[in-house]
Short mmCIF file of C-alpha atoms in Angstrom, two decimals:
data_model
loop_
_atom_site.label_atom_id
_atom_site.label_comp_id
_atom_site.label_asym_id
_atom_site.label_seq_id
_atom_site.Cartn_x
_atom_site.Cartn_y
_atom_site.Cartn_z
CA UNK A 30 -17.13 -70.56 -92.93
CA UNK A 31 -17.29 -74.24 -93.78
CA UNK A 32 -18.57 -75.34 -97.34
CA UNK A 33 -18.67 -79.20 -96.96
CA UNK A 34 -15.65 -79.86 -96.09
CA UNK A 35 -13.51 -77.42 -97.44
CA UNK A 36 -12.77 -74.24 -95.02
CA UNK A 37 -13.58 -70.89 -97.04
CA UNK A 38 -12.58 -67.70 -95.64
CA UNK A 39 -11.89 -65.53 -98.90
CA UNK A 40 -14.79 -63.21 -99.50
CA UNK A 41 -14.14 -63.27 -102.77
CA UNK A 42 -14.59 -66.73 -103.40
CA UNK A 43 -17.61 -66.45 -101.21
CA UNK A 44 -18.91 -64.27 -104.05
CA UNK A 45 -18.55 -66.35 -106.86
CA UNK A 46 -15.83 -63.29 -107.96
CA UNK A 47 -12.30 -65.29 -109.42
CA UNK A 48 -9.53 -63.30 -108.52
CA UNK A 49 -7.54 -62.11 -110.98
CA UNK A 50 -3.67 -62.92 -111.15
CA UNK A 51 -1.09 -59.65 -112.42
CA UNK A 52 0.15 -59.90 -115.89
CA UNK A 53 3.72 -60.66 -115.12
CA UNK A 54 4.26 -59.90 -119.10
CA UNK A 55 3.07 -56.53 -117.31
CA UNK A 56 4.82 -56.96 -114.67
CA UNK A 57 8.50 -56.73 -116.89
CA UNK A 58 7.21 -54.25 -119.03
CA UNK A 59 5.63 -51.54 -117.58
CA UNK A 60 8.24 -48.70 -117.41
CA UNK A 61 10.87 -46.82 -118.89
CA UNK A 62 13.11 -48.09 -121.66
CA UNK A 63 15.90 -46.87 -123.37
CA UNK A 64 18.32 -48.07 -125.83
CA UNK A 65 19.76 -48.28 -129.73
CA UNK A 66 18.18 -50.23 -132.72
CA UNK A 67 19.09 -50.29 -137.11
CA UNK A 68 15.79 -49.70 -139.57
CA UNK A 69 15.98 -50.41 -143.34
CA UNK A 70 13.30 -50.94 -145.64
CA UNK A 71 14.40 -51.69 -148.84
CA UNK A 72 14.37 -50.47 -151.76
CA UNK A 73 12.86 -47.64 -150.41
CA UNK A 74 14.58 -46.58 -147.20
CA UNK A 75 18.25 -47.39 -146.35
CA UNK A 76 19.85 -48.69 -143.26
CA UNK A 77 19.77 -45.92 -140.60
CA UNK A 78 20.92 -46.19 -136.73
CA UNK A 79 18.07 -45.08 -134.14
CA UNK A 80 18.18 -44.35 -130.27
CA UNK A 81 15.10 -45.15 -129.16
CA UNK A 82 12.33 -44.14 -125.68
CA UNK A 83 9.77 -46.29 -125.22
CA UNK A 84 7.70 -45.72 -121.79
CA UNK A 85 4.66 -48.14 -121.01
CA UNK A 86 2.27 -47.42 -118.06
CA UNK A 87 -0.92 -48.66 -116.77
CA UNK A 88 -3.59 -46.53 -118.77
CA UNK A 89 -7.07 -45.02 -117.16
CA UNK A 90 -9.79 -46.97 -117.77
CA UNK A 91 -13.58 -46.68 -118.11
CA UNK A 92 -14.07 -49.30 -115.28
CA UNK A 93 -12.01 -50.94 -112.64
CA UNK A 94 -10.09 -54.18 -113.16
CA UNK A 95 -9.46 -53.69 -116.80
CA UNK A 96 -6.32 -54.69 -118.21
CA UNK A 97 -5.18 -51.43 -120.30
CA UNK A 98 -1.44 -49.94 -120.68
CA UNK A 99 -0.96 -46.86 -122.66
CA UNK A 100 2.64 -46.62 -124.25
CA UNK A 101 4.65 -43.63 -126.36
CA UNK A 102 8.19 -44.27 -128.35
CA UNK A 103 9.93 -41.67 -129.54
CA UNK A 104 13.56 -43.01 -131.79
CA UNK A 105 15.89 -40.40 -132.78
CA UNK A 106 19.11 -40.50 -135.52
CA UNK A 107 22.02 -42.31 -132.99
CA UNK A 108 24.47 -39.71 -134.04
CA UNK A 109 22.39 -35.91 -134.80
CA UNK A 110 19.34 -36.98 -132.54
CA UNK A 111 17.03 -35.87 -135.41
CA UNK A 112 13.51 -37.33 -134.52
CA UNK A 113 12.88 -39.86 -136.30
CA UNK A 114 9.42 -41.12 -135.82
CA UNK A 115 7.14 -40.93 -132.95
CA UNK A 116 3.71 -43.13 -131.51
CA UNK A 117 1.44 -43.66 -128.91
CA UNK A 118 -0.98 -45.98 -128.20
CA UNK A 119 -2.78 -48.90 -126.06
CA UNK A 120 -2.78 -52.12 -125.40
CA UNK A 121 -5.70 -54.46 -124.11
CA UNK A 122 -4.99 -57.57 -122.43
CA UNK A 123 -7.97 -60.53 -122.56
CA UNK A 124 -6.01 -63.44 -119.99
CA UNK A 125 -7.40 -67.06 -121.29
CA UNK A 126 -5.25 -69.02 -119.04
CA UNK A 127 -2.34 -68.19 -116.82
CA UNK A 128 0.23 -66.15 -118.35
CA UNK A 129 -0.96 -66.56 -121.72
CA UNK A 130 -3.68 -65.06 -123.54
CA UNK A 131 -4.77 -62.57 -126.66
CA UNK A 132 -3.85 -58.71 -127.15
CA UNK A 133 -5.24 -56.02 -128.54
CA UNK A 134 -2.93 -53.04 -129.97
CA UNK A 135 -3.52 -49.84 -131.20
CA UNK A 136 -1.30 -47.59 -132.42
CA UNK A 137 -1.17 -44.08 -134.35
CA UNK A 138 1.80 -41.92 -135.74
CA UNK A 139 2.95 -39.08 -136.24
CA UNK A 140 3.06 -39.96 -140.27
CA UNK A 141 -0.46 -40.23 -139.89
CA UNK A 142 -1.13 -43.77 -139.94
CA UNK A 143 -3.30 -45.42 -137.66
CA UNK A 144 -3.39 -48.94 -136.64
CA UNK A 145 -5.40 -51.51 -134.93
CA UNK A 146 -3.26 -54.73 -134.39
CA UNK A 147 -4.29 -58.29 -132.91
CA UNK A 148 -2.36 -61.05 -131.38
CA UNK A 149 -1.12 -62.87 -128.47
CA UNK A 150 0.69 -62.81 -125.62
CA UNK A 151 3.03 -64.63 -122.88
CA UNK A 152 4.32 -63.93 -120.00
CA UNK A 153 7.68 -62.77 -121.92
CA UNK A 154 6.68 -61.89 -125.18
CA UNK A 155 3.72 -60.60 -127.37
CA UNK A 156 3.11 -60.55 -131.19
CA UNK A 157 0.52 -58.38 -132.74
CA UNK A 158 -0.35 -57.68 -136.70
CA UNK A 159 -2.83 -55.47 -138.12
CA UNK A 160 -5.51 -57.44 -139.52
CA UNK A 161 -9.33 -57.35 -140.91
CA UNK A 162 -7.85 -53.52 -142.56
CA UNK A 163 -6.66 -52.32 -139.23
CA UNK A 164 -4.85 -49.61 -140.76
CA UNK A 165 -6.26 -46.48 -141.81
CA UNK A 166 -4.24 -42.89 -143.01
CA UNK A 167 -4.76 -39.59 -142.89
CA UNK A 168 -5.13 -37.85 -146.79
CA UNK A 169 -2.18 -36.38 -146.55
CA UNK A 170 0.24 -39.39 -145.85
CA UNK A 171 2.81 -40.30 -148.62
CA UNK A 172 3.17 -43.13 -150.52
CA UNK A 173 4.06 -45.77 -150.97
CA UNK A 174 1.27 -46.67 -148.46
CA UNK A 175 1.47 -49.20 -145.32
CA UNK A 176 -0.56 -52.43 -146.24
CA UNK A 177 0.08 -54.60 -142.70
CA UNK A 178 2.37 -54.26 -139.69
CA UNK A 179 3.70 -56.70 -137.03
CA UNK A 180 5.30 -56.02 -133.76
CA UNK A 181 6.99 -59.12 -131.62
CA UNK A 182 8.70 -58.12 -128.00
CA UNK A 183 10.96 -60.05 -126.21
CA UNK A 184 11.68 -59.51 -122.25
CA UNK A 185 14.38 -61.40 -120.75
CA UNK A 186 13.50 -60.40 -117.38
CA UNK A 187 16.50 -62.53 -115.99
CA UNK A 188 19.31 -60.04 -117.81
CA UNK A 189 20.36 -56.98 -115.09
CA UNK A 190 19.14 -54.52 -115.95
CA UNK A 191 16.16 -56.22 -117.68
CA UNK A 192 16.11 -56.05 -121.72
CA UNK A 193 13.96 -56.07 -124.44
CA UNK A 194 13.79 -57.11 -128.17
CA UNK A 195 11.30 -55.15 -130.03
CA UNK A 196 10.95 -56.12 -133.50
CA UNK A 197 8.62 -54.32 -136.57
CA UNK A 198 7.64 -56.03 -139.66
CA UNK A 199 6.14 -53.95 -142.58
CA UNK A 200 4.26 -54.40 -145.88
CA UNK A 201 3.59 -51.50 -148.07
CA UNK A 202 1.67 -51.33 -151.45
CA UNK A 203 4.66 -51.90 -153.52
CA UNK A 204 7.07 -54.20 -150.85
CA UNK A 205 6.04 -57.63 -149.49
CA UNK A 206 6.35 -57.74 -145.51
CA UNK A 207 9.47 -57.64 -144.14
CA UNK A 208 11.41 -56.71 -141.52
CA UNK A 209 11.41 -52.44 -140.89
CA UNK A 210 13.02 -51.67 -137.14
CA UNK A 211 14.66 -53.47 -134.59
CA UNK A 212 16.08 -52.28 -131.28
CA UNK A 213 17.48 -53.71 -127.91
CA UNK A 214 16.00 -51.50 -124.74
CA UNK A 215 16.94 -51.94 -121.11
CA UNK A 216 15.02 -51.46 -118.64
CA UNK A 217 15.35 -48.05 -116.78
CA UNK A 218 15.23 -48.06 -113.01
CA UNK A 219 12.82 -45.11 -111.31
CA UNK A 220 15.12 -43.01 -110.08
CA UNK A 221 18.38 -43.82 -111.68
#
C-alpha cells in the first residue's frame, strides 16, 4: 500500500497501533541469579555475610502487552545457610522513551512489611524508593519500624556471565536512611 509517497506494508502501522520495543533492562534481567552480598544496619544490626537467590520472570497479567515481572529473593547466612529474609513482589514498567522510563515496585516480606516503591529505570539500571507512605506493616512486626526504602540495580550485561549490583537503602523510626544490603549476583544460565 502506498501512503503518498511513502510505501507502508506493516499492518500495524496501518492501524494507527505503535509497536512496542522489548525492555532490554528486561531483557538482562529476567532470570535466575545467584551470588554473595554483606548487610549492616547500625546501631541496630551488625555486619553479617548473606548468599543470596533472586529469580525475576515475566508475571501474568490482566491484559496482553503489559509490562509486568514478578520476582522472589531468598538470602541465607554465607556460612550456616540460616534464612535470612525472604520477598516477593512486582514490578511495572511505564516506557516514556527508548530504554528509559518510570517503574513501579512492590514488594512484601516475610517480616511483614509491605511496600510500594516508585522510580525509574534504564536500560541497565533501575532505582525505586517508597514514597507518598508506601509502606505499611502487619501488627505484629517489631520495632524499630521501617520509615522508607530504596533499591538501585546495576546490570553489566557485558561481564560473562552477566552480573548484577543490587543495592538497599533503609530508614527506620529511630535511624536516618542509609545503606542496609548489598550483593553482587551473576547471572545463571537455564540449564547450567
Amino acid at each position: 500500500m502506498i501512503s503518498g509517497d511513502i510505501i507502508v506494508d506493516d499492518p500495524m502501522l496501518l492501524q494507527g497501533i505503535p509497536r512496542r520495543r522489548p525492555l532490554e533492562i528486561m531483557e538482562y534481567l529476567e532470570g535466575t541469579w545467584v551470588g554473595e552480598g554483606v548487610g549492616e544496619y547500625p546501631p541496630h544490626v551488625p555486619r553479617f555475610p548473606f548468599a543470596q537467590e533472586l529469580i525475576i520472570e515475566k508475571a501474568v497479567t490482566h491484559r496482553s502487552g503489559q509490562l509486568h515481572w514478578s520476582f522472589r529473593s531468598v538470602a541465607r547466612h554465607r556460612e550456616t545457610k540460616e534464612g535470612l529474609h525472604s520477598e516477593s513482589g512486582f514490578m511495572r514498567f511505564f516506557p516514556e522513551a527508548l530504554d528509559f522510563g518510570r517503574l513501579e515496585m512492590t514488594s512484601t516480606s516475610s517480616n511483614g512489611l509491605a511496600e510500594v516503591s516508585e522510580g525509574t529505570y534504564s536500560q541497565d539500571s533501575f532505582d525505586v524508593w517508597t514514597r507518598y507512605n508506601g509502606l505499611t506493616r502487619s501488627a505484629e512486626s517489631r520495632q524499630p519500624y521501617v520509615t522508607e526504602v530504596r533499591r538501585i540495580c546495576n546490570v553489566r550485561p557485558s561481564n560473562v556471565p552477566m552480573t548484577l549490583e543490587y543495592r538497599v537503602e533503609m530508614a527506620t523510626e529511630r535511624s536516618a536512611m542509609q545503606p542496609h544490603m548489598v550483593s553482587r549476583l551473576r547471572k545463571v544460565e537455564p540449564g547450567s
